[in-house]
CSV table of C-alpha atoms in Angstrom, one decimal:
chain,number,residue,atom,x,y,z
A,187,ARG,CA,0.0,0.0,0.0
A,188,VAL,CA,1.1,3.5,-0.8
A,189,SER,CA,-0.6,6.4,0.8
A,190,GLU,CA,-0.5,10.0,1.9
A,191,ASN,CA,2.3,11.9,0.0
A,192,ALA,CA,4.4,8.9,-0.6
A,193,TRP,CA,5.8,8.1,-4.1
A,194,VAL,CA,6.9,4.9,-5.7
A,195,TYR,CA,8.5,5.4,-9.1
A,196,GLY,CA,11.1,4.1,-11.6
A,197,ASP,CA,11.2,0.3,-11.5
A,198,ALA,CA,10.6,0.2,-7.8
A,199,ARG,CA,8.2,-2.4,-6.4
A,200,VAL,CA,6.1,-2.5,-3.3
A,201,PHE,CA,4.2,-5.7,-2.6
A,202,GLY,CA,2.9,-8.2,0.0
A,203,ASN,CA,1.7,-6.4,3.1
A,204,ALA,CA,4.3,-3.6,2.8
A,205,TRP,CA,3.3,0.0,3.4
A,206,VAL,CA,5.0,3.2,2.1
A,207,TYR,CA,3.4,6.4,3.5
A,208,GLY,CA,4.0,9.9,4.8
A,209,ASP,CA,6.5,11.7,2.5
A,210,ALA,CA,8.6,8.5,1.9
A,211,ARG,CA,10.0,7.8,-1.6
A,212,VAL,CA,10.9,4.4,-3.1
A,213,SER,CA,12.6,4.6,-6.5
A,214,GLU,CA,14.9,3.1,-9.1
A,215,ASN,CA,15.1,-0.7,-8.6
A,216,ALA,CA,14.3,-0.8,-4.9
A,217,TRP,CA,11.9,-3.3,-3.4
A,218,VAL,CA,9.8,-3.0,-0.3
A,219,TYR,CA,7.9,-6.2,0.6
A,220,GLY,CA,6.7,-8.6,3.3
A,221,ASP,CA,5.4,-6.6,6.3
A,222,ALA,CA,8.0,-3.8,5.9
A,223,ARG,CA,7.2,-0.2,6.5
A,224,VAL,CA,8.8,2.9,4.9
A,225,PHE,CA,7.5,6.2,6.1
A,226,GLY,CA,8.3,9.8,7.3
A,227,ASN,CA,11.0,11.3,5.0
A,228,ALA,CA,12.7,8.0,4.4
A,229,ARG,CA,14.2,7.2,1.0
A,230,VAL,CA,14.8,3.7,-0.4
A,231,PHE,CA,16.5,3.6,-3.8
A,232,ASP,CA,19.1,2.1,-6.1
A,233,ASN,CA,18.9,-1.7,-5.7
A,234,ALA,CA,18.1,-1.7,-2.0
A,235,TRP,CA,15.5,-4.1,-0.5
A,236,VAL,CA,13.5,-3.5,2.7
A,237,TYR,CA,11.6,-6.6,3.8
A,238,GLY,CA,10.3,-8.8,6.6
A,239,ASN,CA,9.2,-6.7,9.5
A,240,ALA,CA,11.8,-4.0,8.8
A,241,LYS,CA,11.0,-0.3,9.4
A,242,VAL,CA,12.8,2.5,7.6
A,243,TYR,CA,11.7,6.0,8.6
A,244,GLY,CA,12.7,9.5,9.7
A,245,ASP,CA,15.4,10.9,7.5
A,246,ALA,CA,17.0,7.5,6.7
A,247,ARG,CA,18.4,6.9,3.2
A,248,VAL,CA,18.8,3.2,2.3
A,249,SER,CA,20.5,2.6,-1.0
A,250,GLY,CA,23.0,0.6,-3.1
A,251,ASN,CA,22.7,-3.1,-2.6
A,252,ALA,CA,21.5,-2.8,1.0
A,253,ARG,CA,19.3,-5.6,2.4
A,254,VAL,CA,17.5,-4.3,5.4
A,255,TYR,CA,15.5,-7.2,6.9
A,256,GLY,CA,13.7,-8.7,9.8
A,257,ASN,CA,13.7,-6.6,13.0
A,258,ALA,CA,15.6,-3.8,11.4
A,259,GLU,CA,14.7,-0.3,12.6
A,260,VAL,CA,16.5,2.3,10.6
A,261,PHE,CA,15.6,5.9,11.1
A,262,ASN,CA,19.0,7.5,10.5
A,263,THR,CA,21.4,7.0,7.6
A,264,ARG,CA,24.0,5.8,10.2
A,265,HIS,CA,21.9,2.9,11.2
A,266,PHE,CA,23.1,0.6,8.4
A,267,PHE,CA,26.4,-0.1,6.6
A,268,VAL,CA,26.9,-1.9,3.3
A,269,GLN,CA,30.2,-3.4,2.1
A,270,GLY,CA,31.0,-5.0,-1.2
A,271,PRO,CA,31.8,-6.6,-3.4
A,272,ILE,CA,33.3,-8.8,-0.7
A,273,GLY,CA,34.1,-12.4,0.1
A,274,SER,CA,34.3,-15.5,-2.0
A,275,ARG,CA,31.2,-14.7,-4.0
A,276,ASP,CA,31.9,-11.0,-4.6
A,277,GLY,CA,28.6,-10.1,-2.9
A,278,TYR,CA,27.4,-7.4,-0.6
A,279,VAL,CA,27.0,-7.6,3.2
A,280,THR,CA,24.5,-5.4,5.0
A,281,PHE,CA,24.9,-4.6,8.7
A,282,TYR,CA,21.9,-2.8,10.3
A,283,ARG,CA,20.4,-1.6,13.6
A,284,THR,CA,17.5,-3.6,15.0
A,285,LYS,CA,14.5,-2.4,17.1
A,286,ASP,CA,16.4,-3.9,20.1
A,287,ASP,CA,19.3,-1.5,19.4
A,288,THR,CA,21.7,-4.3,18.3
A,289,VAL,CA,23.4,-5.0,15.0
A,290,GLU,CA,22.3,-7.7,12.7
A,291,VAL,CA,23.8,-8.9,9.4
A,292,ARG,CA,22.4,-10.0,6.0
A,293,CYS,CA,24.9,-11.6,3.7
A,294,GLY,CA,23.9,-14.0,1.0
A,295,CYS,CA,21.7,-16.6,2.7
A,296,PHE,CA,23.0,-15.7,6.1
A,297,SER,CA,20.9,-13.6,8.5
A,298,GLY,CA,21.7,-13.2,12.1
A,299,SER,CA,23.5,-11.3,14.8
A,300,LEU,CA,26.9,-9.7,14.4
A,301,GLN,CA,28.5,-12.3,16.6
A,302,GLU,CA,26.8,-15.2,14.8
A,303,PHE,CA,28.1,-13.7,11.5
A,304,VAL,CA,31.7,-13.6,12.8
A,305,ASN,CA,31.4,-17.2,14.1
A,306,GLN,CA,30.1,-18.3,10.7
A,307,VAL,CA,32.9,-16.5,8.9
A,308,GLU,CA,35.5,-18.2,11.1
A,309,GLU,CA,33.9,-21.6,10.5
A,310,THR,CA,33.5,-21.2,6.7
A,311,HIS,CA,36.5,-19.1,5.8
A,312,GLY,CA,39.0,-19.6,8.7
A,313,GLY,CA,42.5,-18.6,7.8
A,314,SER,CA,41.7,-17.2,4.4
A,315,ARG,CA,41.7,-13.7,2.9
A,316,TYR,CA,37.8,-13.9,2.9
A,317,GLU,CA,37.8,-14.3,6.7
A,318,LYS,CA,39.9,-11.1,6.9
A,319,GLU,CA,37.6,-9.2,4.6
A,320,TYR,CA,34.5,-10.1,6.4
A,321,LYS,CA,36.0,-9.5,9.9
A,322,LEU,CA,37.3,-6.1,8.8
A,323,ALA,CA,33.9,-5.2,7.5
A,324,ALA,CA,32.3,-6.3,10.8
A,325,GLU,CA,34.7,-4.1,12.7
A,326,LEU,CA,34.0,-1.1,10.5
A,327,ALA,CA,30.3,-1.7,10.9
A,328,LYS,CA,30.7,-1.6,14.7
A,329,VAL,CA,32.3,1.9,14.4
A,330,CYS,CA,29.9,3.3,11.7
A,331,ILE,CA,26.5,2.1,12.9
A,332,ARG,CA,25.0,4.4,15.5
A,333,LEU,CA,23.1,2.7,18.3
A,334,GLU,CA,20.9,4.8,20.6
A,335,GLY,CA,23.0,4.3,23.8
A,336,GLU,CA,26.2,5.5,22.2
A,337,SER,CA,27.5,9.1,22.3
A,338,ARG,CA,27.6,10.7,18.9
């Protein structure tokens, strides 16, 4: 559903039980689906996907190859971080703030907490250059993503 002053344009898609409302904009090749909500002055564009129960609102800008999913609650551009191409499949990894004020990760078919991601990387890529790439991205995400309890 698209309502109020919201716009969906370009090749963007909104489907399932997703809602886009307020002054939100979804454009280019972005997808919003599942039970996701995009509202306020939020923008979702490029090839970004917002899905599951994710909420993107306020002045957040989600773009590139970001995959914001599940319990994500992004209301500031510094609530997510995307890195890529990276790893053995030259893909993209998205780190994002959850409604519980923690960081979760979406990478390929992996979805889980930051620590679960690091554990999986060690198990799958231990001792390789890919382990180093993914772990450096995780460390950078810890620095870049703003959680509410942190000083700015």
